[in-house]
PDB file of C-alpha atoms in Angstrom:
ATOM      1  CA  MET A1397    -134.632 114.713 142.347  1.00 46.00           C
ATOM      2  CA  THR A1398    -131.584 114.797 144.865  1.00 48.00           C
ATOM      3  CA  TYR A1399    -129.630 117.808 146.096  1.00 61.00           C
ATOM      4  CA  ARG A1400    -126.630 118.611 143.718  1.00 70.00           C
ATOM      5  CA  PHE A1401    -124.641 117.949 146.589  1.00 74.00           C
ATOM      6  CA  HIS A1402    -125.612 114.394 147.041  1.00 76.00           C
ATOM      7  CA  ALA A1403    -122.531 112.151 146.363  1.00 78.00           C
ATOM      8  CA  SER A1404    -122.771 108.840 143.844  1.00 79.00           C
ATOM      9  CA  PRO A1405    -124.813 106.254 145.974  1.00 81.00           C
ATOM     10  CA  ARG A1406    -128.323 106.203 145.326  1.00 85.00           C
ATOM     11  CA  LEU A1407    -131.217 107.450 148.007  1.00 88.00           C
ATOM     12  CA  THR A1408    -132.019 104.066 149.752  1.00 88.00           C
ATOM     13  CA  GLU A1409    -136.106 104.156 149.051  1.00 81.00           C
ATOM     14  CA  ASP A1410    -136.644 100.347 150.361  1.00 86.00           C
ATOM     15  CA  TRP A1411    -135.914 100.222 154.369  1.00 91.00           C
ATOM     16  CA  ARG A1412    -135.787  96.176 155.614  1.00 92.00           C
ATOM     17  CA  HIS A1413    -135.866  96.998 159.061  1.00 93.00           C
ATOM     18  CA  PHE A1414    -139.390  99.014 159.311  1.00 95.00           C
ATOM     19  CA  ARG A1415    -141.724 100.695 156.661  1.00 96.00           C
ATOM     20  CA  PHE A1416    -141.436 103.629 154.733  1.00 96.00           C
ATOM     21  CA  GLY A1417    -143.203 105.788 152.863  1.00 95.00           C
ATOM     22  CA  LYS A1418    -143.307 109.404 151.492  1.00 95.00           C
ATOM     23  CA  ALA A1419    -146.651 111.137 150.122  1.00 96.00           C
ATOM     24  CA  ASP A1420    -147.093 115.075 149.565  1.00 95.00           C
ATOM     25  CA  GLY A1421    -143.738 116.044 151.696  1.00 96.00           C
ATOM     26  CA  VAL A1422    -144.856 113.942 154.537  1.00 98.00           C
ATOM     27  CA  ALA A1423    -142.203 110.826 155.130  1.00 97.00           C
ATOM     28  CA  THR A1424    -143.653 107.962 157.960  1.00 98.00           C
ATOM     29  CA  VAL A1425    -141.448 105.402 159.584  1.00 98.00           C
ATOM     30  CA  THR A1426    -143.617 102.719 160.753  1.00 98.00           C
ATOM     31  CA  LEU A1427    -142.048 100.299 163.277  1.00 97.00           C
ATOM     32  CA  ASP A1428    -143.591  97.386 162.156  1.00 95.00           C
ATOM     33  CA  ARG A1429    -142.977  94.185 164.853  1.00 95.00           C
ATOM     34  CA  PRO A1430    -146.386  94.296 166.521  1.00 95.00           C
ATOM     35  CA  GLU A1431    -146.517  90.842 167.708  1.00 94.00           C
ATOM     36  CA  LYS A1432    -143.186  92.232 169.702  1.00 93.00           C
ATOM     37  CA  LEU A1433    -144.333  95.525 170.495  1.00 95.00           C
ATOM     38  CA  ASN A1434    -142.279  96.898 167.589  1.00 96.00           C
ATOM     39  CA  PRO A1435    -138.900  96.569 169.636  1.00 94.00           C
ATOM     40  CA  LEU A1436    -135.904  98.154 168.115  1.00 94.00           C
ATOM     41  CA  THR A1437    -133.075  95.944 167.018  1.00 92.00           C
ATOM     42  CA  PHE A1438    -129.192  96.344 165.996  1.00 92.00           C
ATOM     43  CA  GLU A1439    -130.492  96.609 162.200  1.00 94.00           C
ATOM     44  CA  SER A1440    -133.572  98.974 162.935  1.00 95.00           C
ATOM     45  CA  TYR A1441    -131.191 101.315 164.735  1.00 95.00           C
ATOM     46  CA  ALA A1442    -128.719 101.128 161.896  1.00 95.00           C
ATOM     47  CA  ASP A1443    -131.359 102.015 159.452  1.00 96.00           C
ATOM     48  CA  LEU A1444    -132.647 105.049 161.696  1.00 97.00           C
ATOM     49  CA  ARG A1445    -129.342 106.468 161.705  1.00 96.00           C
ATOM     50  CA  ASP A1446    -129.103 105.826 158.289  1.00 96.00           C
ATOM     51  CA  LEU A1447    -132.438 107.165 156.941  1.00 97.00           C
ATOM     52  CA  LEU A1448    -132.115 110.521 159.203  1.00 97.00           C
ATOM     53  CA  ALA A1449    -128.997 111.128 157.316  1.00 94.00           C
ATOM     54  CA  GLU A1450    -130.314 110.774 153.860  1.00 94.00           C
ATOM     55  CA  LEU A1451    -133.443 112.668 154.728  1.00 95.00           C
ATOM     56  CA  PRO A1452    -132.463 115.755 154.130  1.00 93.00           C
ATOM     57  CA  HIS A1453    -131.459 114.899 150.843  1.00 92.00           C
ATOM     58  CA  HIS A1454    -135.078 114.218 149.750  1.00 91.00           C
ATOM     59  CA  GLN A1455    -136.603 117.188 148.098  1.00 89.00           C
ATOM     60  CA  ASP A1456    -139.656 115.807 148.636  1.00 92.00           C
ATOM     61  CA  VAL A1457    -139.813 115.354 152.300  1.00 95.00           C
ATOM     62  CA  ARG A1458    -140.839 118.121 154.808  1.00 97.00           C
ATOM     63  CA  VAL A1459    -141.484 116.355 157.885  1.00 98.00           C
ATOM     64  CA  LEU A1460    -141.008 112.879 159.404  1.00 98.00           C
ATOM     65  CA  VAL A1461    -143.418 110.869 161.357  1.00 98.00           C
ATOM     66  CA  ILE A1462    -142.281 107.853 163.476  1.00 98.00           C
ATOM     67  CA  ARG A1463    -145.583 105.488 164.587  1.00 98.00           C
ATOM     68  CA  GLY A1464    -145.437 102.062 165.506  1.00 98.00           C
ATOM     69  CA  GLU A1465    -147.987  99.421 164.012  1.00 97.00           C
ATOM     70  CA  GLY A1466    -150.509  97.724 166.581  1.00 96.00           C
ATOM     71  CA  ARG A1467    -151.109  97.886 170.294  1.00 95.00           C
ATOM     72  CA  GLY A1468    -147.852 100.374 171.055  1.00 97.00           C
ATOM     73  CA  PHE A1469    -145.073 102.666 169.843  1.00 98.00           C
ATOM     74  CA  CYS A1470    -142.344 100.806 171.051  1.00 97.00           C
ATOM     75  CA  GLY A1471    -141.158  98.649 173.443  1.00 95.00           C
ATOM     76  CA  GLY A1472    -137.475  99.557 173.490  1.00 92.00           C
ATOM     77  CA  GLY A1473    -134.661  97.258 172.571  1.00 86.00           C
ATOM     78  CA  ASP A1474    -135.509  94.080 171.772  1.00 84.00           C
ATOM     79  CA  VAL A1475    -134.359  91.446 174.962  1.00 81.00           C
ATOM     80  CA  GLU A1476    -133.859  88.778 172.850  1.00 80.00           C
ATOM     81  CA  GLU A1477    -131.978  89.921 169.535  1.00 81.00           C
ATOM     82  CA  ILE A1478    -129.943  92.667 171.839  1.00 85.00           C
ATOM     83  CA  ILE A1479    -129.469  92.371 175.296  1.00 79.00           C
ATOM     84  CA  GLY A1480    -129.026  88.505 174.950  1.00 78.00           C
ATOM     85  CA  GLU A1481    -126.067  89.528 172.786  1.00 86.00           C
ATOM     86  CA  LEU A1482    -124.881  92.521 174.405  1.00 86.00           C
ATOM     87  CA  ILE A1483    -124.182  90.143 177.036  1.00 86.00           C
ATOM     88  CA  ASN A1484    -121.550  88.152 174.929  1.00 88.00           C
ATOM     89  CA  MET A1485    -119.885  90.932 173.299  1.00 89.00           C
ATOM     90  CA  GLU A1486    -116.310  92.306 173.895  1.00 93.00           C
ATOM     91  CA  PRO A1487    -115.857  95.793 175.172  1.00 93.00           C
ATOM     92  CA  ARG A1488    -115.034  97.113 171.718  1.00 94.00           C
ATOM     93  CA  ASP A1489    -118.513  96.292 170.153  1.00 93.00           C
ATOM     94  CA  LEU A1490    -120.211  97.113 173.086  1.00 94.00           C
ATOM     95  CA  MET A1491    -118.947 100.844 172.379  1.00 94.00           C
ATOM     96  CA  ARG A1492    -119.473 100.669 168.563  1.00 94.00           C
ATOM     97  CA  PHE A1493    -123.235  99.873 169.671  1.00 93.00           C
ATOM     98  CA  THR A1494    -123.771 102.240 172.465  1.00 94.00           C
ATOM     99  CA  LYS A1495    -122.323 105.083 169.871  1.00 96.00           C
ATOM    100  CA  MET A1496    -124.803 104.214 167.359  1.00 95.00           C
ATOM    101  CA  THR A1497    -127.913 103.925 169.368  1.00 95.00           C
ATOM    102  CA  GLY A1498    -126.450 107.382 170.300  1.00 96.00           C
ATOM    103  CA  ALA A1499    -126.041 108.595 166.821  1.00 97.00           C
ATOM    104  CA  VAL A1500    -129.805 108.089 165.934  1.00 97.00           C
ATOM    105  CA  ILE A1501    -130.701 110.669 168.840  1.00 97.00           C
ATOM    106  CA  ARG A1502    -128.530 113.108 167.695  1.00 97.00           C
ATOM    107  CA  ALA A1503    -129.276 112.549 164.311  1.00 97.00           C
ATOM    108  CA  MET A1504    -132.859 113.115 165.130  1.00 97.00           C
ATOM    109  CA  ARG A1505    -131.907 116.536 166.865  1.00 97.00           C
ATOM    110  CA  GLU A1506    -129.540 117.441 164.100  1.00 96.00           C
ATOM    111  CA  CYS A1507    -132.077 116.731 161.193  1.00 96.00           C
ATOM    112  CA  PRO A1508    -133.272 120.100 159.645  1.00 95.00           C
ATOM    113  CA  ILE A1509    -136.863 118.397 158.956  1.00 97.00           C
ATOM    114  CA  PRO A1510    -139.639 118.485 162.234  1.00 98.00           C
ATOM    115  CA  ILE A1511    -139.962 115.335 163.521  1.00 98.00           C
ATOM    116  CA  ILE A1512    -143.635 114.107 165.032  1.00 98.00           C
ATOM    117  CA  THR A1513    -143.827 110.895 167.009  1.00 98.00           C
ATOM    118  CA  ALA A1514    -147.170 109.258 167.071  1.00 98.00           C
ATOM    119  CA  VAL A1515    -147.338 107.388 170.755  1.00 98.00           C
ATOM    120  CA  HIS A1516    -149.906 105.162 171.637  1.00 98.00           C
ATOM    121  CA  GLY A1517    -149.501 102.558 174.247  1.00 98.00           C
ATOM    122  CA  ILE A1518    -146.294 101.686 175.560  1.00 97.00           C
ATOM    123  CA  ALA A1519    -143.480 103.810 174.658  1.00 98.00           C
ATOM    124  CA  ALA A1520    -140.574 102.245 176.686  1.00 97.00           C
ATOM    125  CA  GLY A1521    -136.440 102.386 176.713  1.00 96.00           C
ATOM    126  CA  ALA A1522    -135.187 103.307 173.755  1.00 96.00           C
ATOM    127  CA  GLY A1523    -138.858 104.415 172.460  1.00 97.00           C
ATOM    128  CA  ALA A1524    -139.326 106.441 174.843  1.00 98.00           C
ATOM    129  CA  VAL A1525    -136.230 108.364 173.807  1.00 98.00           C
ATOM    130  CA  VAL A1526    -136.825 108.442 170.185  1.00 98.00           C
ATOM    131  CA  ALA A1527    -140.332 110.135 171.121  1.00 98.00           C
ATOM    132  CA  LEU A1528    -138.376 112.315 173.758  1.00 98.00           C
ATOM    133  CA  ALA A1529    -135.843 113.219 170.701  1.00 98.00           C
ATOM    134  CA  SER A1530    -138.556 114.322 168.699  1.00 98.00           C
ATOM    135  CA  ASP A1531    -140.044 118.127 168.017  1.00 98.00           C
ATOM    136  CA  PHE A1532    -143.483 117.046 168.894  1.00 98.00           C
ATOM    137  CA  ARG A1533    -145.113 114.361 170.876  1.00 98.00           C
ATOM    138  CA  VAL A1534    -148.763 113.704 169.857  1.00 98.00           C
ATOM    139  CA  VAL A1535    -149.915 111.324 172.359  1.00 98.00           C
ATOM    140  CA  SER A1536    -153.378 109.301 172.649  1.00 98.00           C
ATOM    141  CA  THR A1537    -155.031 108.766 176.122  1.00 98.00           C
ATOM    142  CA  SER A1538    -153.405 105.061 175.714  1.00 98.00           C
ATOM    143  CA  GLY A1539    -150.296 106.412 175.769  1.00 98.00           C
ATOM    144  CA  ARG A1540    -147.465 105.504 178.364  1.00 98.00           C
ATOM    145  CA  PHE A1541    -143.897 106.324 179.147  1.00 98.00           C
ATOM    146  CA  ALA A1542    -141.056 104.326 180.576  1.00 98.00           C
ATOM    147  CA  PHE A1543    -137.750 105.194 180.720  1.00 97.00           C
ATOM    148  CA  LEU A1544    -136.723 101.579 182.386  1.00 94.00           C
ATOM    149  CA  PHE A1545    -132.692 101.483 181.997  1.00 95.00           C
ATOM    150  CA  THR A1546    -131.962 101.262 185.525  1.00 96.00           C
ATOM    151  CA  LYS A1547    -134.389  98.304 185.893  1.00 93.00           C
ATOM    152  CA  VAL A1548    -132.397  96.027 183.847  1.00 89.00           C
ATOM    153  CA  GLY A1549    -129.356  97.443 185.273  1.00 91.00           C
ATOM    154  CA  LEU A1550    -128.019 100.252 183.298  1.00 92.00           C
ATOM    155  CA  SER A1551    -127.545 103.602 183.602  1.00 95.00           C
ATOM    156  CA  GLY A1552    -130.883 105.672 183.238  1.00 95.00           C
ATOM    157  CA  GLY A1553    -128.718 108.004 181.217  1.00 94.00           C
ATOM    158  CA  ASP A1554    -128.827 105.747 177.668  1.00 94.00           C
ATOM    159  CA  MET A1555    -128.865 107.960 174.624  1.00 95.00           C
ATOM    160  CA  GLY A1556    -128.894 111.380 175.894  1.00 96.00           C
ATOM    161  CA  ALA A1557    -132.131 110.767 178.169  1.00 97.00           C
ATOM    162  CA  ALA A1558    -129.831 112.199 180.936  1.00 97.00           C
ATOM    163  CA  TYR A1559    -129.067 115.181 178.459  1.00 97.00           C
ATOM    164  CA  LEU A1560    -132.330 115.930 177.129  1.00 97.00           C
ATOM    165  CA  LEU A1561    -135.173 114.878 179.423  1.00 98.00           C
ATOM    166  CA  PRO A1562    -134.120 117.680 182.171  1.00 97.00           C
ATOM    167  CA  ARG A1563    -134.430 120.173 179.632  1.00 96.00           C
ATOM    168  CA  VAL A1564    -138.027 119.070 179.141  1.00 97.00           C
ATOM    169  CA  VAL A1565    -139.728 118.399 182.082  1.00 97.00           C
ATOM    170  CA  GLY A1566    -137.240 119.960 184.290  1.00 97.00           C
ATOM    171  CA  LEU A1567    -134.225 117.877 186.542  1.00 97.00           C
ATOM    172  CA  GLY A1568    -136.880 116.922 189.292  1.00 97.00           C
ATOM    173  CA  ARG A1569    -138.979 115.403 187.288  1.00 98.00           C
ATOM    174  CA  ALA A1570    -136.220 113.672 185.124  1.00 98.00           C
ATOM    175  CA  THR A1571    -134.305 112.508 188.324  1.00 98.00           C
ATOM    176  CA  GLU A1572    -137.606 110.752 189.107  1.00 97.00           C
ATOM    177  CA  LEU A1573    -138.174 109.243 185.601  1.00 98.00           C
ATOM    178  CA  LEU A1574    -134.557 108.250 184.947  1.00 98.00           C
ATOM    179  CA  MET A1575    -133.787 106.698 188.242  1.00 97.00           C
ATOM    180  CA  LEU A1576    -136.869 105.182 189.404  1.00 97.00           C
ATOM    181  CA  GLY A1577    -137.893 103.631 185.950  1.00 96.00           C
ATOM    182  CA  ASP A1578    -141.544 104.176 186.769  1.00 97.00           C
ATOM    183  CA  THR A1579    -144.309 103.976 184.014  1.00 98.00           C
ATOM    184  CA  ILE A1580    -146.261 107.192 183.749  1.00 98.00           C
ATOM    185  CA  ASP A1581    -149.548 107.205 181.987  1.00 98.00           C
ATOM    186  CA  ALA A1582    -150.245 109.995 179.223  1.00 98.00           C
ATOM    187  CA  GLU A1583    -151.943 112.279 181.367  1.00 98.00           C
ATOM    188  CA  THR A1584    -149.154 112.627 183.814  1.00 98.00           C
ATOM    189  CA  ALA A1585    -146.637 112.514 180.839  1.00 98.00           C
ATOM    190  CA  ASP A1586    -148.618 115.559 179.399  1.00 98.00           C
ATOM    191  CA  ARG A1587    -148.414 117.515 183.641  1.00 98.00           C
ATOM    192  CA  TYR A1588    -144.953 116.769 183.436  1.00 98.00           C
ATOM    193  CA  GLY A1589    -144.538 118.746 179.945  1.00 97.00           C
ATOM    194  CA  LEU A1590    -143.421 115.553 178.126  1.00 98.00           C
ATOM    195  CA  VAL A1591    -146.993 115.599 175.853  1.00 98.00           C
ATOM    196  CA  SER A1592    -146.869 118.189 172.890  1.00 98.00           C
ATOM    197  CA  ARG A1593    -150.343 117.089 172.034  1.00 98.00           C
ATOM    198  CA  LEU A1594    -153.060 114.891 174.367  1.00 98.00           C
ATOM    199  CA  VAL A1595    -155.633 113.213 172.693  1.00 98.00           C
ATOM    200  CA  ALA A1596    -158.376 110.452 172.317  1.00 98.00           C
ATOM    201  CA  ASP A1597    -157.295 107.106 170.921  1.00 97.00           C
ATOM    202  CA  ALA A1598    -159.192 107.816 167.703  1.00 97.00           C
ATOM    203  CA  ASP A1599    -157.868 111.041 167.417  1.00 98.00           C
ATOM    204  CA  LEU A1600    -154.455 110.179 167.172  1.00 98.00           C
ATOM    205  CA  ASP A1601    -154.038 109.420 163.635  1.00 97.00           C
ATOM    206  CA  THR A1602    -155.961 112.585 162.579  1.00 98.00           C
ATOM    207  CA  THR A1603    -154.183 114.870 164.564  1.00 98.00           C
ATOM    208  CA  VAL A1604    -150.436 113.725 163.234  1.00 98.00           C
ATOM    209  CA  ALA A1605    -151.708 113.855 160.213  1.00 98.00           C
ATOM    210  CA  GLU A1606    -153.322 117.610 160.690  1.00 98.00           C
ATOM    211  CA  LEU A1607    -149.972 118.754 162.296  1.00 98.00           C
ATOM    212  CA  ALA A1608    -147.610 117.207 159.667  1.00 98.00           C
ATOM    213  CA  ARG A1609    -149.854 118.652 156.835  1.00 97.00           C
ATOM    214  CA  ARG A1610    -149.335 122.312 158.871  1.00 97.00           C
ATOM    215  CA  LEU A1611    -145.652 121.760 159.236  1.00 97.00           C
ATOM    216  CA  ALA A1612    -145.252 120.053 155.579  1.00 96.00           C
ATOM    217  CA  ASP A1613    -146.894 123.273 153.772  1.00 95.00           C
ATOM    218  CA  GLY A1614    -145.185 125.969 156.164  1.00 95.00           C
ATOM    219  CA  PRO A1615    -141.649 127.817 155.885  1.00 95.00           C
ATOM    220  CA  ALA A1616    -139.339 124.885 155.380  1.00 94.00           C
ATOM    221  CA  LEU A1617    -135.927 127.259 156.087  1.00 94.00           C
ATOM    222  CA  ALA A1618    -137.733 129.332 158.995  1.00 95.00           C
ATOM    223  CA  LEU A1619    -138.931 126.162 160.701  1.00 96.00           C
ATOM    224  CA  ALA A1620    -135.369 124.447 160.027  1.00 95.00           C
ATOM    225  CA  GLN A1621    -133.381 127.376 161.514  1.00 95.00           C
ATOM    226  CA  THR A1622    -136.014 127.168 164.314  1.00 96.00           C
ATOM    227  CA  LYS A1623    -135.269 123.563 165.372  1.00 95.00           C
ATOM    228  CA  SER A1624    -131.287 124.173 164.611  1.00 95.00           C
ATOM    229  CA  LEU A1625    -131.134 127.611 166.958  1.00 95.00           C
ATOM    230  CA  LEU A1626    -133.432 125.333 169.788  1.00 95.00           C
ATOM    231  CA  THR A1627    -130.716 122.805 169.451  1.00 94.00           C
ATOM    232  CA  ALA A1628    -127.852 124.788 169.358  1.00 94.00           C
ATOM    233  CA  GLU A1629    -128.423 127.292 172.455  1.00 94.00           C
ATOM    234  CA  LEU A1630    -129.327 124.979 174.918  1.00 92.00           C
ATOM    235  CA  ASP A1631    -125.690 124.878 175.973  1.00 91.00           C
ATOM    236  CA  MET A1632    -124.833 128.485 174.954  1.00 93.00           C
ATOM    237  CA  SER A1633    -124.585 131.946 176.722  1.00 94.00           C
ATOM    238  CA  ILE A1634    -127.119 134.745 176.324  1.00 95.00           C
ATOM    239  CA  SER A1635    -124.343 136.376 174.552  1.00 96.00           C
ATOM    240  CA  ALA A1636    -123.198 133.469 172.247  1.00 95.00           C
ATOM    241  CA  SER A1637    -127.375 132.790 171.663  1.00 95.00           C
ATOM    242  CA  MET A1638    -128.002 136.465 170.874  1.00 95.00           C
ATOM    243  CA  GLU A1639    -125.412 136.489 167.813  1.00 95.00           C
ATOM    244  CA  LEU A1640    -126.254 133.279 166.734  1.00 93.00           C
ATOM    245  CA  ASP A1641    -130.108 134.672 166.387  1.00 95.00           C
ATOM    246  CA  ALA A1642    -128.885 137.827 164.752  1.00 96.00           C
ATOM    247  CA  MET A1643    -126.926 135.986 161.911  1.00 93.00           C
ATOM    248  CA  THR A1644    -129.520 133.690 161.244  1.00 94.00           C
ATOM    249  CA  GLN A1645    -132.311 136.158 161.220  1.00 93.00           C
ATOM    250  CA  ALA A1646    -130.445 138.144 159.011  1.00 95.00           C
ATOM    251  CA  LEU A1647    -129.720 135.447 156.210  1.00 92.00           C
ATOM    252  CA  LEU A1648    -133.465 134.849 156.527  1.00 92.00           C
ATOM    253  CA  MET A1649    -134.215 138.039 155.570  1.00 92.00           C
ATOM    254  CA  THR A1650    -132.805 137.565 152.369  1.00 94.00           C
ATOM    255  CA  THR A1651    -134.650 134.235 151.432  1.00 93.00           C
ATOM    256  CA  ARG A1652    -137.892 134.643 148.718  1.00 92.00           C
ATOM    257  CA  ASP A1653    -140.191 133.036 151.807  1.00 92.00           C
ATOM    258  CA  HIS A1654    -139.720 136.257 153.525  1.00 92.00           C
ATOM    259  CA  ALA A1655    -140.297 138.405 150.348  1.00 91.00           C
ATOM    260  CA  GLU A1656    -143.232 136.172 149.853  1.00 87.00           C
ATOM    261  CA  PHE A1657    -144.757 137.077 153.216  1.00 90.00           C
ATOM    262  CA  HIS A1658    -144.463 140.776 152.268  1.00 90.00           C
ATOM    263  CA  ALA A1659    -146.411 140.061 149.330  1.00 92.00           C
ATOM    264  CA  ALA A1660    -149.166 137.983 150.564  1.00 90.00           C
ATOM    265  CA  PHE A1661    -149.217 140.268 153.495  1.00 92.00           C
ATOM    266  CA  THR A1662    -150.067 143.396 150.876  1.00 92.00           C
ATOM    267  CA  GLU A1663    -152.094 141.151 148.282  1.00 93.00           C
ATOM    268  CA  ARG A1664    -154.487 140.109 151.408  1.00 92.00           C
ATOM    269  CA  ARG A1665    -153.603 136.435 150.721  1.00 91.00           C
ATOM    270  CA  GLN A1666    -151.877 133.091 152.508  1.00 92.00           C
ATOM    271  CA  PRO A1667    -148.409 132.921 151.408  1.00 92.00           C
ATOM    272  CA  ARG A1668    -147.065 129.894 149.045  1.00 91.00           C
ATOM    273  CA  TRP A1669    -143.988 129.031 150.893  1.00 91.00           C
ATOM    274  CA  GLU A1670    -141.058 127.453 148.835  1.00 88.00           C
ATOM    275  CA  GLY A1671    -138.348 126.725 150.969  1.00 87.00           C
ATOM    276  CA  ARG A1672    -135.782 129.234 149.311  1.00 88.00           C
TER     277      ARG A1672
END
C-alpha cells in the first residue's frame, strides 16, 4: 500500500547495491560488501538517496536501521571505484558527485522516519558522516570513528560534516576530528557525545532491535515532527522556534494519537498509537 499522493512509478523493493528488507514496521539497509569493509560507491550513494526519498511513502515503515555486514560498519568511499575515478573527472561531474553525496545526508535529516545506525568496527569517512546524520547511533565497544577527509587531501567538511558535527560534539571537538582526521574508539566517541548508546559487541543487534521496536510502536506523527523541529530549529532564532513549536503542537493536539493518549490514561492502559 502507498500514499495516495505517490506518483506513477512503483516503489522500489529490490535494491541492487545494498540489502533492503522490511519487517513489522522496521526497514533495514545492510551494506553488504564485507570483504572491503562495506565501502560506498557511486551506485550505492545514488540508491541511498533514492531510497530515502521513497521511504516516507512506505506506509508499513516506521523506522529505518542502517547496518554493515562483517567486521565493520563502513570504511567510507571505495578507493578504487570512487577516488580513482574522481581524479579523471571533469569539474562538472565532480560537482554532480559531491552534490549527490550531500543529498544523501540531507535526505537522512529531512526524512520523517527515525533512523538508527548500528556501528561496529570502523565507521570511516562517508561511513562516519552517515552515522552522524542518523537520529540514533548505537555503537558497540569495537566501534571506531574516523572523519579522515583531510588525510586524503580533501576538506574535512565533506557531506555536511562541518555543519552537523559541531552541533553534536561542539566546535572544539569537531575541529579536532575534522582537521586531524584521527581515529577515535567507541569510549572516546561516547565521551565526546557522538554515541547514543554504547553496548558490548554481543549486545549490539539486540539493543538496536529493542530501540527500533520502541520507535516503530511509538507515536509516529509526534516522532516525525520532533525530528523535523530538531533539524529546522538548528538555525532559527528563539522567537521563530517558539512560533514553529506552537504551530506544530497545536496541529498535533488535533490528532487521533493525542486523543488516544487521553483515552488510554483514563482507562489505565497503554496507548495504541495509529500515527494519525
